[in-house]
Coordinates of C-alpha atoms in Angstrom, one line a residue:
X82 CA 19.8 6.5 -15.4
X83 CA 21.7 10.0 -14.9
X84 CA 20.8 12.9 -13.4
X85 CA 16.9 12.9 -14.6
X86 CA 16.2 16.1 -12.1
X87 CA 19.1 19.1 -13.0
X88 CA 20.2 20.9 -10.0
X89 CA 20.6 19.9 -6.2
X90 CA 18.0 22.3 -5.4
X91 CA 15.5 20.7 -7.8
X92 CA 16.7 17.2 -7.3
X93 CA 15.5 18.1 -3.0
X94 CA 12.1 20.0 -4.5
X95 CA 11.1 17.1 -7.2
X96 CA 12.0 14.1 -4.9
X97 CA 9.6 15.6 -1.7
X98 CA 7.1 17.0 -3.5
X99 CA 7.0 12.9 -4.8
X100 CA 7.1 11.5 -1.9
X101 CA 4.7 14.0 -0.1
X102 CA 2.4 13.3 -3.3
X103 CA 2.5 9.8 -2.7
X104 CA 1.7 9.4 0.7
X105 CA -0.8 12.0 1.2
X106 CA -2.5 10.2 -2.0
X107 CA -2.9 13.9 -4.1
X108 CA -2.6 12.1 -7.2
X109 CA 0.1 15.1 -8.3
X110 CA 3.3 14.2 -10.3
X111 CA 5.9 17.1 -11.8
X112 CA 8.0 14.4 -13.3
X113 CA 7.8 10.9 -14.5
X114 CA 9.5 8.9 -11.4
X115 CA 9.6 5.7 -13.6
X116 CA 12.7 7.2 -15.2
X117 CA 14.4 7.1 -11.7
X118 CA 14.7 3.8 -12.0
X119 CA 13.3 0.1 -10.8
X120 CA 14.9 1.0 -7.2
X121 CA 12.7 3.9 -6.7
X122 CA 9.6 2.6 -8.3
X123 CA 9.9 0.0 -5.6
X124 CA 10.7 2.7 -3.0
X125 CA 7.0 4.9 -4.2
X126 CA 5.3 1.4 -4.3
X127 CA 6.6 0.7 -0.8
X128 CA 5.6 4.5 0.8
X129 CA 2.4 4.1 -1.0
X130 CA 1.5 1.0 1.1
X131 CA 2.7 2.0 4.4
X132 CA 3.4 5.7 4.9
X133 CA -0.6 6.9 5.6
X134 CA -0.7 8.1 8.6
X135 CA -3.4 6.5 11.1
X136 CA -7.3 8.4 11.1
X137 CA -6.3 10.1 7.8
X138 CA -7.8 9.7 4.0
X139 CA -4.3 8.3 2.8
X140 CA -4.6 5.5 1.7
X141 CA -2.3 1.9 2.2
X142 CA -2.2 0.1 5.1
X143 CA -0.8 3.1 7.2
X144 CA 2.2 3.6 9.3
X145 CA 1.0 2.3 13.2
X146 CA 0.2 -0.9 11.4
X147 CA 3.6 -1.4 9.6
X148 CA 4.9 -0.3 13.6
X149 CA 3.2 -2.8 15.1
X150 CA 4.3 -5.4 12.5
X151 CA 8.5 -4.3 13.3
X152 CA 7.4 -3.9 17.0
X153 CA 5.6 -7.3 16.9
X154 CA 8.7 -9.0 15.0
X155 CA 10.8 -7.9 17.9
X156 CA 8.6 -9.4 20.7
X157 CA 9.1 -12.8 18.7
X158 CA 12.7 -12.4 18.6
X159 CA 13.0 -12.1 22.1
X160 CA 10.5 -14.9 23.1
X161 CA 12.9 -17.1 21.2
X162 CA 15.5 -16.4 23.3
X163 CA 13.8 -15.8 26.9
X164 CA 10.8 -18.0 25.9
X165 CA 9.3 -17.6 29.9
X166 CA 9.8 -13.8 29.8
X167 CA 6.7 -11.7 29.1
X168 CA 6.8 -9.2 26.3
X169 CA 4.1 -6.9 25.0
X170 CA 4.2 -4.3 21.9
X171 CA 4.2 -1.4 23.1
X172 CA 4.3 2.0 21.6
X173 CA 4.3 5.5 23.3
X174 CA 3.8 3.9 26.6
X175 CA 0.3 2.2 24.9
X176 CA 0.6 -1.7 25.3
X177 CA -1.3 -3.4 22.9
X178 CA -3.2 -6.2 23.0
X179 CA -2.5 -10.3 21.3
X180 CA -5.7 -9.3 19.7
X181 CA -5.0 -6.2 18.6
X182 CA -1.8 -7.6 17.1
X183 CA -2.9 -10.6 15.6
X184 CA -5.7 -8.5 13.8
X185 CA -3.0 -6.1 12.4
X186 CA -1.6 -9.0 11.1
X187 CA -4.6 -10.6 9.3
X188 CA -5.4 -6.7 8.2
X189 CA -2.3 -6.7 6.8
X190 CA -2.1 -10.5 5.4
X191 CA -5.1 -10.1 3.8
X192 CA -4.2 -6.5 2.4
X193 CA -1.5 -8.4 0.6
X194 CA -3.5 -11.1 -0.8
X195 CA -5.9 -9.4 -2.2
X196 CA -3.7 -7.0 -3.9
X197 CA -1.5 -10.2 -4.9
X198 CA -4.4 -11.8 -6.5
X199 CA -5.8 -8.3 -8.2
X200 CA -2.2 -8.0 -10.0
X201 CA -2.5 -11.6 -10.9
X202 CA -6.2 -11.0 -12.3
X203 CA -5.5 -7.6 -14.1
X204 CA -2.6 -9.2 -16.0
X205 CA -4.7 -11.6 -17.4
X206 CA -5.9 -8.2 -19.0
X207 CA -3.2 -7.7 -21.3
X208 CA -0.9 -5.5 -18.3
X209 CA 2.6 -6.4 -18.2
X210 CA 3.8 -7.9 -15.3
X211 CA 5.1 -4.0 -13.9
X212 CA 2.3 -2.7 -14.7
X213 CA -0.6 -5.1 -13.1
X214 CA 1.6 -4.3 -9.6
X215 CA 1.4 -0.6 -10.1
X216 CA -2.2 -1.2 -11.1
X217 CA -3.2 -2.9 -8.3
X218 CA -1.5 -1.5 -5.3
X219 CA -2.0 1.9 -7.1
X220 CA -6.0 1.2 -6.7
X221 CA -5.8 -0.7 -3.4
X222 CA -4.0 2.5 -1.6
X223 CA -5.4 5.2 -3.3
X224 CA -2.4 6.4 -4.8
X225 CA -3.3 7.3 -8.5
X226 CA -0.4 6.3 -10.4
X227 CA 0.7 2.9 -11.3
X228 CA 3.6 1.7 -13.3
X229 CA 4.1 1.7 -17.1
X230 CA 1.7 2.8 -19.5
X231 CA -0.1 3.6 -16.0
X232 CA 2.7 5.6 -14.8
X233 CA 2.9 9.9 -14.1
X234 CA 2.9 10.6 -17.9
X235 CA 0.2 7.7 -18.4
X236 CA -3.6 7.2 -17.6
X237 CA -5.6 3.9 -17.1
X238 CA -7.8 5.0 -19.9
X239 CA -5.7 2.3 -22.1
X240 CA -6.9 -0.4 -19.5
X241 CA -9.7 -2.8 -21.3
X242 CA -13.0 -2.3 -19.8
X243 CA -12.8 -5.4 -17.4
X244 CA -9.6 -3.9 -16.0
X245 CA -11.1 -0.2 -15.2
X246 CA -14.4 -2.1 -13.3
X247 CA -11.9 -4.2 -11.5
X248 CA -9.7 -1.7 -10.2
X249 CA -12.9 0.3 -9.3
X250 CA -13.6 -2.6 -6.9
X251 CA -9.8 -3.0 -5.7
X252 CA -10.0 0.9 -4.9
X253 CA -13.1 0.4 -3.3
X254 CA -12.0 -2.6 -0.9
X255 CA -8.7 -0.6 0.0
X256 CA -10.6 2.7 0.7
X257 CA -13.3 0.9 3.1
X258 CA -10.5 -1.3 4.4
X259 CA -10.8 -5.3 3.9
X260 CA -12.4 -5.8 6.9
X261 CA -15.4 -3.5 6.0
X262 CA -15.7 -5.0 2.6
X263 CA -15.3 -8.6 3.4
X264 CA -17.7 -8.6 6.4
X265 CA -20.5 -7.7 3.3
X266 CA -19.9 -11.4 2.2
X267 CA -20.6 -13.1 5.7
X268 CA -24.0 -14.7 6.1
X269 CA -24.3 -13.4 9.6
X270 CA -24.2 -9.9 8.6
X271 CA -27.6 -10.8 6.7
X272 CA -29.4 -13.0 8.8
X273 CA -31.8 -11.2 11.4

């Protein structure tokens, strides 16, 4: 790819001004990442999923979540090898809860299937495979930008009528958070 940004100096200012762009969920670009490369659209894609920070209007599935996920992972490493020992997560002193865990995981297992299945539905649409990804965790996360004709320099106003409603309703389940949106579609939430 080359140097896409000019100076050292710039290179610093363009890159954070990104990445601070893409966590806090501005919507702002001053370049076109996707020249960057495939490694970094992964990298944004990645941030754009995790890096919110918890109680804040970012979007994604925010940072204490992916913490309790590397925290959790290390627990079950070390109840394979001292399966009688008792280990918690813990974080800042807090221990959390099997419950708290396991819903972090279905928060975050569900977070992932529905943005699976929203790419998988939106290229049906006509996206390319890049661009249904962008596209979907783009609306699930809040982010703004997607990947492609979707991308910095792009707009979604290209994306078929079906597609725009659609990702309306992805960025509508990721904004409320799954669990909000999914208890709507429980009969006890309806019955008296």
């Amino acid at each position: 790819e080359g140097n896409v940004l000019g100076s050292v100096e710039d290179t610093i200012r363009t890159v954070l001004f990104q990445v601070v762009a893409a966590i806090t969920t501005t919507g702002y670009a001053t370049t076109d990442f996707l020249r960057w490369g495939q490694f970094y659209w992964f990298l944004f894609l990645a941030m754009v999923l995790f890096c919110g920070s918890e109680g804040s209007t970012s979007g994604g599935m925010k940072i204490s979540r992916l913490i309790i996920l590397v925290k959790n992972t290390k627990v079950v490493f070390r109840r394979q090898v001292h399966p009688q020992a008792l280990y918690m997560v813990k974080i800042n002193g807090q221990v959390y809860s099997n419950a708290v865990v396991e819903k972090v995981l279905a928060f975050v297992f569900l977070y992932l299937t529905i943005t699976g299945l929203g790419a998988i539905v939106l290229s049906f649409t006509g996206m390319s495979f890049d661009e249904s990804i962008g596209a979907a965790v783009s609306s699930m996360s809040s982010y703004g930008f997607g990947l492609g004709d979707f991308g910095p320099s792009g707009n979604f106003s290209t994306a078929t009528g079906f597609a725009k409603y659609f990702l309306s309703f992805l960025m509508i389940v990721g904004r409320l958070e799954v669990f909000t949106v999914l208890s709507l579609f429980t009969s006890s939430l309806w019955k008296k």
